[in-house]
XYZ file of C-alpha atoms in Angstrom:
598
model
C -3.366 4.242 -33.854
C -5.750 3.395 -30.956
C -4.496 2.774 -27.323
C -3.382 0.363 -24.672
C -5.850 1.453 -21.803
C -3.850 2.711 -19.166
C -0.652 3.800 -20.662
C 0.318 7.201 -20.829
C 2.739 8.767 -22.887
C 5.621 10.422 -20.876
C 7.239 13.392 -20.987
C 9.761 15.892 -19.354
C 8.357 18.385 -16.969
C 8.501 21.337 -19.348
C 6.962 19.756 -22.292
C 4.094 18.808 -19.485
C 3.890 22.221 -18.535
C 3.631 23.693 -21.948
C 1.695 21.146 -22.862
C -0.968 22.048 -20.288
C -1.051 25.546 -21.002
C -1.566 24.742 -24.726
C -4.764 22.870 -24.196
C -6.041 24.893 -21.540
C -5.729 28.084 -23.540
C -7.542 26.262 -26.751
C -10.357 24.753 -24.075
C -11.113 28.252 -23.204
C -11.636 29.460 -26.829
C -14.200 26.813 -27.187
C -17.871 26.130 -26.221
C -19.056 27.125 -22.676
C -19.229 23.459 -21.342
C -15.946 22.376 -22.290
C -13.409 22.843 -19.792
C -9.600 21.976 -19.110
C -8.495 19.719 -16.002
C -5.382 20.394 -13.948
C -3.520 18.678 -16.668
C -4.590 20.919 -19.350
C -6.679 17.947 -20.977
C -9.943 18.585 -22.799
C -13.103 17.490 -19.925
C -16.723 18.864 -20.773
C -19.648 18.819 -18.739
C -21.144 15.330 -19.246
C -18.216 13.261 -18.817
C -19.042 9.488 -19.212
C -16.738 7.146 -16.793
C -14.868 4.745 -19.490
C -16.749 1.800 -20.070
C -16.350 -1.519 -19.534
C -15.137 -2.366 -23.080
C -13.043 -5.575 -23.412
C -10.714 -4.787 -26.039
C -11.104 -7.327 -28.535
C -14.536 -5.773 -28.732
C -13.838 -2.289 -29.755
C -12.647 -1.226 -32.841
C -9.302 -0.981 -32.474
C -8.360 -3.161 -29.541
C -7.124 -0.400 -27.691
C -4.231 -0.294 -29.582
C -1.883 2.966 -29.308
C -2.889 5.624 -30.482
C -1.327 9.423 -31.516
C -0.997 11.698 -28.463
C -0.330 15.154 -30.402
C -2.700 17.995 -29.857
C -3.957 20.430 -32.066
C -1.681 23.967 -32.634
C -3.070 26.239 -30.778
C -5.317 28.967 -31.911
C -5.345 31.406 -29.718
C -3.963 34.757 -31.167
C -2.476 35.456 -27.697
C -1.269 32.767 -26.408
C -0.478 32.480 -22.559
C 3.200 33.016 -21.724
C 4.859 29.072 -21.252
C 7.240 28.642 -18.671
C 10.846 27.611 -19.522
C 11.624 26.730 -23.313
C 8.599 26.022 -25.353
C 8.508 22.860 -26.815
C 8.087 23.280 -30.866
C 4.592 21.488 -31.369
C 6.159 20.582 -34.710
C 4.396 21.864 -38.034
C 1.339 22.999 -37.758
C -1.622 21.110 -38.965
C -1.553 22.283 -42.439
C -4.591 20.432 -43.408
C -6.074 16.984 -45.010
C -5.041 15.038 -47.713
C -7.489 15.431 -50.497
C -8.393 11.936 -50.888
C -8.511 11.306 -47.496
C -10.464 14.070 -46.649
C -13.441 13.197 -49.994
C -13.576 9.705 -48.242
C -14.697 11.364 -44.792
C -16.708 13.531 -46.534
C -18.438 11.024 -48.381
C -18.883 8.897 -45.209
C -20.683 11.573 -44.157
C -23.214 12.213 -47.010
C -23.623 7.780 -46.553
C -24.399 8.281 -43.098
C -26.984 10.431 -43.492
C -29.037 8.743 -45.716
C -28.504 5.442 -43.791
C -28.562 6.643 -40.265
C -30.022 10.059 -40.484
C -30.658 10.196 -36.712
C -26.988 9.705 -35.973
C -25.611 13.129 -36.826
C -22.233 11.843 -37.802
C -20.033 15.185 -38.815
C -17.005 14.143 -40.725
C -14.884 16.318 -38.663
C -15.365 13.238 -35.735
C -14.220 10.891 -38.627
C -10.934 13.454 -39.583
C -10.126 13.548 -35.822
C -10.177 9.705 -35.544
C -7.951 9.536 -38.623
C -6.018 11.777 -36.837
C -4.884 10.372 -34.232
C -5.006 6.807 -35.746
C -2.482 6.918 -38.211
C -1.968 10.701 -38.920
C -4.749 10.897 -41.951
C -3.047 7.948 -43.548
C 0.384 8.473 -42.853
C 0.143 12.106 -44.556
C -2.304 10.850 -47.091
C 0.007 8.221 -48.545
C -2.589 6.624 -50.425
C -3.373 5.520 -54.633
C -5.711 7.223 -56.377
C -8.437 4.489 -55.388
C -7.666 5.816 -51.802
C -5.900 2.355 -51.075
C -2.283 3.106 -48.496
C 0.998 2.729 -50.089
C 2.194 -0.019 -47.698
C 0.302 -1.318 -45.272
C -0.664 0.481 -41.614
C -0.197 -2.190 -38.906
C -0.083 -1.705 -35.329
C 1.696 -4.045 -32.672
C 0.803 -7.345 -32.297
C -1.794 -7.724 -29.662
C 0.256 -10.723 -27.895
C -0.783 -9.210 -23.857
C 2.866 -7.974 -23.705
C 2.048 -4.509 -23.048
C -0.705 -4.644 -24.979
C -4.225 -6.624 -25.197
C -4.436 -10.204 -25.754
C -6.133 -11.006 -29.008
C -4.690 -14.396 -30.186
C -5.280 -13.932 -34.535
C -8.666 -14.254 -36.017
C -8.217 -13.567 -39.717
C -5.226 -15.963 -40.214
C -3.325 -13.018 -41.042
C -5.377 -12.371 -44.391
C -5.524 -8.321 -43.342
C -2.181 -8.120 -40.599
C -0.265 -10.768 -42.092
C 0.183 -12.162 -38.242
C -1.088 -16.247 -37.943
C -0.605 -15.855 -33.990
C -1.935 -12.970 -32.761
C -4.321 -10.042 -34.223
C -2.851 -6.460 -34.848
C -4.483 -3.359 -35.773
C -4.624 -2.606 -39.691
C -4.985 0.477 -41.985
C -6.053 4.236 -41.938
C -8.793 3.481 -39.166
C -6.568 1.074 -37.005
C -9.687 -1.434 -37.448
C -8.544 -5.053 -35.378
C -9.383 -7.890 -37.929
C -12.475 -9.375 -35.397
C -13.854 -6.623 -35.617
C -13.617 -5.678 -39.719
C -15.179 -9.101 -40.146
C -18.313 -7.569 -39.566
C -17.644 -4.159 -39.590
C -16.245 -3.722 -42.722
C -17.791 -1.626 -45.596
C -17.355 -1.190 -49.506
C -16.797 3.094 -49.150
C -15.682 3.519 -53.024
C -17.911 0.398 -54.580
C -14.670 -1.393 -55.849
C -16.786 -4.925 -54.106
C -14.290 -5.139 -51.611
C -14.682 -4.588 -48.060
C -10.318 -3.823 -47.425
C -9.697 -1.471 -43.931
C -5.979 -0.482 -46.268
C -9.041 1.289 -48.260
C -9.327 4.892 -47.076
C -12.938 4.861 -48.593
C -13.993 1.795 -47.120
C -12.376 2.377 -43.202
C -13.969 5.713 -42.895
C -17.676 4.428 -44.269
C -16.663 0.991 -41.772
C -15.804 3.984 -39.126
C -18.839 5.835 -39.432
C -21.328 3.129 -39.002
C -18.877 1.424 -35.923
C -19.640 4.930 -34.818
C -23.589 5.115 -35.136
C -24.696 1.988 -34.287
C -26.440 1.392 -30.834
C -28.813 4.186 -31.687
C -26.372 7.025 -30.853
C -26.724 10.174 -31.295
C -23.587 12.095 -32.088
C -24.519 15.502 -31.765
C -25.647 14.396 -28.082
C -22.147 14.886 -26.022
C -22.789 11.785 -23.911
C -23.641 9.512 -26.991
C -20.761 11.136 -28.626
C -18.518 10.183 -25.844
C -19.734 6.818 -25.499
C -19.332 6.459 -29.874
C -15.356 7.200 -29.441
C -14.576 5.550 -26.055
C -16.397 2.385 -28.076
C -13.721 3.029 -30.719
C -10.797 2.764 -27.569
C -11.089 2.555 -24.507
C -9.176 5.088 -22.920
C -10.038 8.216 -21.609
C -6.975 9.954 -22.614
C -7.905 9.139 -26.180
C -11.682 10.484 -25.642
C -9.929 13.661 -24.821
C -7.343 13.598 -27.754
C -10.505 12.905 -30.165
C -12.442 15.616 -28.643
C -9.623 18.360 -28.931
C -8.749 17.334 -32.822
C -12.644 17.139 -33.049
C -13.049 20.869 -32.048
C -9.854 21.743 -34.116
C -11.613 20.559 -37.209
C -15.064 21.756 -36.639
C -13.279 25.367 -36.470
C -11.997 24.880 -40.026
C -9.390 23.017 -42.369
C -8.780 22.707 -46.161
C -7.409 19.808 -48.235
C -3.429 19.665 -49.295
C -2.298 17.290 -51.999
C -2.530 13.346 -51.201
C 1.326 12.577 -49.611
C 2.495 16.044 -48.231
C 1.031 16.245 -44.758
C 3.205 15.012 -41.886
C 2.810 12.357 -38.888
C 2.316 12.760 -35.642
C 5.220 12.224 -33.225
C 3.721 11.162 -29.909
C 2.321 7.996 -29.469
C 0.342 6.998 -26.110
C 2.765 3.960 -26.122
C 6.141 6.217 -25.814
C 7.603 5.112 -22.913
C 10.708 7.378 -23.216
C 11.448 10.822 -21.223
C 10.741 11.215 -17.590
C 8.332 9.125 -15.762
C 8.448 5.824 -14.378
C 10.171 3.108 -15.994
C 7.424 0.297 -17.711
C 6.725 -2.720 -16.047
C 8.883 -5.878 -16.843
C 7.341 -7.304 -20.163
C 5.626 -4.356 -21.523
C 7.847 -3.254 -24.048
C 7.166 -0.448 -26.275
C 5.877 -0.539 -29.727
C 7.789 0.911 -32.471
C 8.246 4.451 -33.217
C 6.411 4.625 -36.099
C 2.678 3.935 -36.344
C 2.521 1.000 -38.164
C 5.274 -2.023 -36.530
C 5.149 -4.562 -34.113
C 5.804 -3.352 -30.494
C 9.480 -4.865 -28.854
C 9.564 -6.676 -25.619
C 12.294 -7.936 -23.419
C 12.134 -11.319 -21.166
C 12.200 -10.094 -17.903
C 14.070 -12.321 -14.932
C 11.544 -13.529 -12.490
C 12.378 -12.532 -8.815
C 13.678 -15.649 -6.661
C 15.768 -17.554 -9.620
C 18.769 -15.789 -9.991
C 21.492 -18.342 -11.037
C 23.704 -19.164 -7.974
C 27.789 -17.989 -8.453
C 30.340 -21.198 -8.030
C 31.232 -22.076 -4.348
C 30.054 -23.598 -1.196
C 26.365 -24.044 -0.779
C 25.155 -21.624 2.135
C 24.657 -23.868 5.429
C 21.380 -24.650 6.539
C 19.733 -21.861 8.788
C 22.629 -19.500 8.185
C 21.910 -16.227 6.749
C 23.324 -15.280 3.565
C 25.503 -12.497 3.660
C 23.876 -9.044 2.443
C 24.011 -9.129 -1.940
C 25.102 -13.089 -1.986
C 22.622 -14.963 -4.085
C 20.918 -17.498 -2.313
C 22.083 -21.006 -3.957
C 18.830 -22.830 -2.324
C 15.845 -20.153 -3.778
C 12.210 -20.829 -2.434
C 10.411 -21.997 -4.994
C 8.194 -19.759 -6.059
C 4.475 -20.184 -6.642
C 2.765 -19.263 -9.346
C 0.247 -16.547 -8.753
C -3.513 -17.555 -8.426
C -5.692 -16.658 -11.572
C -9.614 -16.609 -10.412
C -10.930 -17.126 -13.901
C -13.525 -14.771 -15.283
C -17.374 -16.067 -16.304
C -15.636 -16.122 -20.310
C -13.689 -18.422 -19.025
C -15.676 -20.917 -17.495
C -18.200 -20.861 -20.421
C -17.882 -24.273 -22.090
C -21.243 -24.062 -24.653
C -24.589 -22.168 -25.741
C -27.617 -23.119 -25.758
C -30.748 -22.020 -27.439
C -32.989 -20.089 -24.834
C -35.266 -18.719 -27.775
C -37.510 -19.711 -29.951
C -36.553 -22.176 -33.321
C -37.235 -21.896 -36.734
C -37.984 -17.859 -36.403
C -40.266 -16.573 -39.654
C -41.501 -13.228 -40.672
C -42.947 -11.713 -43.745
C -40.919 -9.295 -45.735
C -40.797 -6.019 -44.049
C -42.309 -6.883 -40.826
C -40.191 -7.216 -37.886
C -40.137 -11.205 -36.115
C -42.127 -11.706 -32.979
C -39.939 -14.023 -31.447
C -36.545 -12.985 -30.191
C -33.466 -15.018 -30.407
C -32.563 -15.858 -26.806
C -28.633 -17.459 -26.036
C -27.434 -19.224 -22.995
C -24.165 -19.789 -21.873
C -23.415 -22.577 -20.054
C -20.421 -24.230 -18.241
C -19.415 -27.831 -18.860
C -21.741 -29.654 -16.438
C -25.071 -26.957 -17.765
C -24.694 -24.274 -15.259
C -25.612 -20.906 -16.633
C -23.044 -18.537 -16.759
C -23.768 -15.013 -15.968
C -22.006 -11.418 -17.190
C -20.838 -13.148 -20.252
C -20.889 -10.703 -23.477
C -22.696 -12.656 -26.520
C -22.109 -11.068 -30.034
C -24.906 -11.812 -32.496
C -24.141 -11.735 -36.094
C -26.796 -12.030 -39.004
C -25.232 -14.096 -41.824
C -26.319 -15.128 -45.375
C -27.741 -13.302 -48.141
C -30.586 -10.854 -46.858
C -31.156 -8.146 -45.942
C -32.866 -8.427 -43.016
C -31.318 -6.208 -39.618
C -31.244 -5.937 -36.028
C -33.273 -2.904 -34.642
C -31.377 0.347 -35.570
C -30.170 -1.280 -39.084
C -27.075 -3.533 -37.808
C -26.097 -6.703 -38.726
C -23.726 -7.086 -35.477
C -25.091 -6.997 -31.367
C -23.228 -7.746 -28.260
C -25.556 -8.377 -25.473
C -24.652 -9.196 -21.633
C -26.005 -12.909 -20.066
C -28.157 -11.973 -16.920
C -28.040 -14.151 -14.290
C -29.622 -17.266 -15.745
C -26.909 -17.513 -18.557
C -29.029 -15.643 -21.090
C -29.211 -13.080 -23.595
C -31.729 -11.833 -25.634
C -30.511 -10.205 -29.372
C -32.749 -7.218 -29.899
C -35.542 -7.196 -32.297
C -34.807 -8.462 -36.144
C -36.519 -6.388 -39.124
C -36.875 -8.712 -41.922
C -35.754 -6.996 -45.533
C -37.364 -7.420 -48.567
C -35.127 -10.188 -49.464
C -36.884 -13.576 -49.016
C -35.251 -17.194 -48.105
C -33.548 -18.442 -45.240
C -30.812 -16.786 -42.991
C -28.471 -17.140 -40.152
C -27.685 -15.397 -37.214
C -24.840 -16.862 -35.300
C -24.353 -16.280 -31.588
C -20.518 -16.641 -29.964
C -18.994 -15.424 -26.775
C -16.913 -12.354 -26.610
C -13.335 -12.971 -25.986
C -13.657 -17.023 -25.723
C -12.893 -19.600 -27.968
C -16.433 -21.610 -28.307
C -17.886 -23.081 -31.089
C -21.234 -20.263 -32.366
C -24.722 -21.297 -31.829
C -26.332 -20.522 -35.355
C -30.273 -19.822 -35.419
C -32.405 -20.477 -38.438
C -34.634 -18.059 -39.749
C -36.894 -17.552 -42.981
C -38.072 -14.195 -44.462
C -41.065 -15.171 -46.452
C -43.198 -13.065 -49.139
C -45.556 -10.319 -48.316
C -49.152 -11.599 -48.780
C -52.493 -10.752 -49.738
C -55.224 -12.768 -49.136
C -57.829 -10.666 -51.728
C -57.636 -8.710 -54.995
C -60.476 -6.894 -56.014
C -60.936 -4.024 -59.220
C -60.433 -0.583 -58.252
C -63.705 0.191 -60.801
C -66.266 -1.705 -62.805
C -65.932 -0.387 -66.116
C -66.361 -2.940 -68.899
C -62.725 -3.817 -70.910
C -63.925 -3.901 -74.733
C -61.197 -3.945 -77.682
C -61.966 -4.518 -81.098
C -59.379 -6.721 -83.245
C -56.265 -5.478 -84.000
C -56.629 -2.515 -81.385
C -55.949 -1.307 -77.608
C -58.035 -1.261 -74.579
C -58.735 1.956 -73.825
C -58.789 1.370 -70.216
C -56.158 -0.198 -68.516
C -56.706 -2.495 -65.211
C -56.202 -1.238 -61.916
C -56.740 -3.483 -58.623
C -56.070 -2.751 -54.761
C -54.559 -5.901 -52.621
C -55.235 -6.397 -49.323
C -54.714 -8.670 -46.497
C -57.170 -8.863 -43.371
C -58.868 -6.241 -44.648
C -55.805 -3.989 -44.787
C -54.019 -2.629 -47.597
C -51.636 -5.072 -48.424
C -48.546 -3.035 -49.696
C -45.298 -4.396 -51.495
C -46.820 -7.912 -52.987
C -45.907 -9.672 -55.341
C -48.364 -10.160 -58.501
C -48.453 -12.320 -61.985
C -51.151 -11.376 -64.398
C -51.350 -14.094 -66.873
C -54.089 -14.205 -69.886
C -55.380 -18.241 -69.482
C -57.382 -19.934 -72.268
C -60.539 -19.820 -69.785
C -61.880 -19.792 -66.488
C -61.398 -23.644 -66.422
C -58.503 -23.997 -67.354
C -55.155 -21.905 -65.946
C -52.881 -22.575 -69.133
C -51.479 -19.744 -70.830
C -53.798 -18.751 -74.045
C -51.908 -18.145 -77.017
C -53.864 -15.808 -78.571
C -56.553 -12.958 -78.440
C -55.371 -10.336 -75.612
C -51.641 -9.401 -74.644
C -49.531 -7.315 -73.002
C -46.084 -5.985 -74.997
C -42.445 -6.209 -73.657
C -39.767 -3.587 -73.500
C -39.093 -4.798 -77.710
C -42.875 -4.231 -78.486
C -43.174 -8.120 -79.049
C -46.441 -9.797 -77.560
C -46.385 -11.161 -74.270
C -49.622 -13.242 -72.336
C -47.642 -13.518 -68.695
C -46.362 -10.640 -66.246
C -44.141 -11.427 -62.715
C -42.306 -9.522 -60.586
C -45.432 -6.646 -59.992
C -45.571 -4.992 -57.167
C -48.616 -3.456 -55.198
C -47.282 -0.026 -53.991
C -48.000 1.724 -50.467
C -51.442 1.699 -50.512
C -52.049 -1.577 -52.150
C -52.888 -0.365 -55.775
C -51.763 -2.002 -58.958
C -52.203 -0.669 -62.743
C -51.353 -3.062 -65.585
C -49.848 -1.791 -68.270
C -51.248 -1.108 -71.419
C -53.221 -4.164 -73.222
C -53.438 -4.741 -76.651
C -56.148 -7.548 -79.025
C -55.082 -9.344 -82.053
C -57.277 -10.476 -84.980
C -59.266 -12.619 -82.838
C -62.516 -11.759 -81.406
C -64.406 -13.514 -78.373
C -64.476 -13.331 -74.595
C -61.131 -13.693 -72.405
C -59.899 -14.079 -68.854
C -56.867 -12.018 -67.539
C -56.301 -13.905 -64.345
C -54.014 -12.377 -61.262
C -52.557 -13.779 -58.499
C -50.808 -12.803 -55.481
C -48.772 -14.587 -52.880
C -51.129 -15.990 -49.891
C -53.455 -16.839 -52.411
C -55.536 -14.105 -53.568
C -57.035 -14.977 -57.167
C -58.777 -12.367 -59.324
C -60.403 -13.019 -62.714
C -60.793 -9.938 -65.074
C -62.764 -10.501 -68.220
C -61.761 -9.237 -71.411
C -63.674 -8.710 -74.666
C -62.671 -8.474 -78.155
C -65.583 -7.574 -80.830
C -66.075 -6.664 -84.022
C -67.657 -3.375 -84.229
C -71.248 -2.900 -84.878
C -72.327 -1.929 -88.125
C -72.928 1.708 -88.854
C -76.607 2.336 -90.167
C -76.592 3.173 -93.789
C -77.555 7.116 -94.741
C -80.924 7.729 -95.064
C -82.061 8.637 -98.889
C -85.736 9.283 -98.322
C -89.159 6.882 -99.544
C -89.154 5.995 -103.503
C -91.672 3.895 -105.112
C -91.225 2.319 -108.577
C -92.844 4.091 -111.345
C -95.947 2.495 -112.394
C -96.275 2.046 -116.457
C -98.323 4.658 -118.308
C -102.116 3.340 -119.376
C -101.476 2.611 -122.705
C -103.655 4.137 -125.175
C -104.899 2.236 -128.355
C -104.030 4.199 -131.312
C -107.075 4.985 -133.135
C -108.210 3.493 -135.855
């Protein structure tokens, strides 16, 4: 699962010591840069100082997590002091479903986000130590879990506070949020995280396929780089904050990237440590943070501590006034006890946004909006409200992205209350969409902005040559029609044209007869939409074809933004061939006729 900052798991001082020893001997088998500390724990050379990650805004919450290491591969292993502690079967390999949905996740990834670098092996380790590759690959043949994967309710007893924001649709909790499935995703953050990994329609984190896709794009947004060690860092301490976990990730990370192979779905084995294990040596926990379950996967226990100053007096005589109480007697008469100060953060004095942007954003399809969505957060009486985390969120049906291809950006108020949303990208999609600003970790109703992707234009349509289009009846054109679009000047790529044969120049209703283009049945059709100039602003018709009837017609096309070209058409009889020549002839003149003689 994925850790309470902070918390460590505890253990006796030999299973520290061997513990150490293990990780420092599989450190120095790896790359030159990676190191152990003095606690045997994975560090490399461009550590990055845990961020400042409130938890209901990473993936998991910073729910607990799996603290086992990786067996160690040395072949000589350094001698362990005392009894070493069995590091319990050896990772024997992946579950075979589990392991094709990190592996597809992968090939997604790299089509999507191609600058990312996202090797499954970071996705394997996550599984890992989230819920031990899905409980030991305890999943259907649609890569679904068995029973569900929930982690302890996030109710601030020893864990974050995140009251419940699905209404328990995913963790079946109305109060308070827990983690949920193979990825430990918290239900905020699957609302907009979520993918559909094995195209079933759904977006469910139970869904092996669908977690690990949701994982690896959690993982490569923000323009990271994952094969950069510092982006990679900052990728899995987004993931939970802790840097005990960065270094758990890291160490499985390695272990995977060294080799593994697949084992049949439901035979590996979980995990036994959990960075929530509050048994063995080490100090006691603090009264109210009780520990979760054992398993990964149930809500953690808690016990009501007493609070110092009101234990219950036992019967007798009230202690005089200004005498001291005898050493161990509970004092009858407590002080009462004030309840501690709370400053409150800039969240919580945040009452409403405002827009600080401009309204009614619109772009064409494809180009990216001029105007930026600007938030401000305000307090009750209009003051702006500084270092307050805004989370944008594009909504609707479109396409259309933040820079970097998310739908989902948390940006910091500066110190007049507001924050700016990086750059949208309108899609090819056209209509109007919403992107809906809210404050991170507070209660407040969103601040939704309009905005309207409309269709590419062109503004003129002209014929790529000028040959004449001549058919005779009943036949093709031998030529087909070819135009370029363009807009400014510019080739105008990607827009929309309908070529429609009219009755004449005059008059724009559709002819029913002479010229025609065929459908996909061969059957005569006089009106094409949905055409499409490509990258360079070029169009070619299909094919046209002439009935029986002969005369002059218009093919008219028309574009978005109002270009108009007429094409004429002609359909002639053809001209008479010249009859074979058969040389001069003249009539033969009657013989002079001869009187007989008498």
């Amino acid at each position: 699962m994925a850790a309470h900052f902070g918390r460590r798991l505890r253990k006796g001082a030999v299973t520290t010591t061997v513990a150490a020893v293990a990780v420092a001997a599989l450190s120095a088998s790896q790359a030159p840069d990676v190191t152990a500390d003095g606690h045997g724990r994975r560090t490399t050379a461009d550590t990055v100082p845990t961020p400042d990650t409130p938890s209901d805004d990473s993936a998991t919450g910073n729910s607990p997590y799996y603290t086992d290491l990786p067996p160690l591969n040395s072949p000589s292993p350094a001698p362990t002091v005392g009894t070493p502690v069995a590091r319990g079967p050896a990772e024997a390999g992946i579950p075979a479903t589990v392991l094709d949905a990190y592996k597809k996740a992968e090939s997604a990834l790299r089509t999507a986000k191609p600058g990312c670098n996202l090797p499954w092996q970071l996705l394997a380790a996550i599984g890992k130590v989230e819920s031990g590759q899905a409980r030991g690959g305890r999943v259907d043949a649609e890569g679904t879990t068995l029973s569900r994967i929930i982690g302890p309710q996030l109710d601030g007893n020893g864990f974050a506070l995140i009251k419940d924001t699905d209404n328990g649709v995913h963790d079946g909790n109305s109060s308070y949020d827990n983690a949920v499935g193979p990825m430990q995703f918290i239900p905020s953050t699957w609302a907009w995280a979520g993918r559909d990994g094995n195209g079933d329609g759904k977006e469910d984190p139970n869904n092996i396929y669908d977690a690990a896709l949701a994982a690896g794009h959690y993982l490569c947004r923000n323009g990271w780089d994952l094969s950069v060690q510092a982006d990679l860092n900052r990728a899995i301490l987004s993931y939970n904050n802790s840097q005990d976990y960065l270094h758990t990730v890291l160490s499985w990370l390695e272990y995977y990237r060294r080799g593994t192979h697949e084992i049949p779905d439901g035979t590996g084995t979980l995990p036994v440590g959990r960075s929530d294990d509050s048994t063995g040596a080490g100090p006691s926990p603090s009264p109210g943070t009780g520990s979760g379950s054992g398993s990964n996967g149930g809500s953690g226990s808690s016990t009501e501590p007493q609070t110092p100053g009101t234990q219950t007096p036992g019967p007798g005589k009230p202690t005089a006034p200004g005498k001291p109480t005898a050493p161990g007697t509970p004092n009858p008469n407590p002080p009462a006890t004030q309840p501690p100060t709370t400053v409150p953060t800039p969240t919580d004095t945040v009452h409403h946004l405002e827009n600080a942007g401009a309204a009614g954003l619109t772009a064409t399809a494809g180009d990216t909006f001029t105007e930026r969505i600007g938030t401000r957060a305000e307090t009750e009486d209009g003051k702006a409200v500084g270092k307050v985390r805004i989370r944008f969120t594009v909504l609707g049906d479109t396409d259309a992205t933040f820079t970097g291809g998310e739908t989902v950006a948390t940006v910091t108020t500066n110190s007049s209350g507001v924050a700016v949303a990086p750059a949208l990208r309108a899609g090819e999609k056209t209509g109007a969409f919403t992107v809906r600003a809210t404050v991170v970790g507070r209660t407040v109703p969103g601040l939704d902005h309009k905005a309207t992707v409309t269709e590419r234009v062109a503004d003129a349509l002209a014929r790529t040559d000028a040959t004449a289009l001549t058919c005779t009846p009943g036949g093709e054109f031998a030529n087909q029609v070819e135009v370029k679009a363009t807009y400014k000047g510019a080739a105008a790529d990607q827009v929309a044209v309908t070529a429609t044969l009219v009755k004449s120049a005059t008059d724009p209703a559709q002819n029913d007869k002479g010229p025609y283009f065929k459908d996909a049945d061969g059957k005569a059709v006089r009106t094409l939409s949905g055409l499409r100039t490509d990258a360079a602003g070029l169009l070619t018709l299909p094919k046209l074809y002439a009935d029986d009837t002969t005369g002059t017609f218009v093919l008219r096309l028309t574009t978005a933004g109002g270009a108009t070209l007429d094409v004429q058409l002609k359909v002639t009889e053809p001209e008479p061939s010249p009859s074979p020549s058969t040389g001069s002839s003249s009539e033969a003149s009657p013989s002079p006729s001869t009187e007989p003689e008498a």
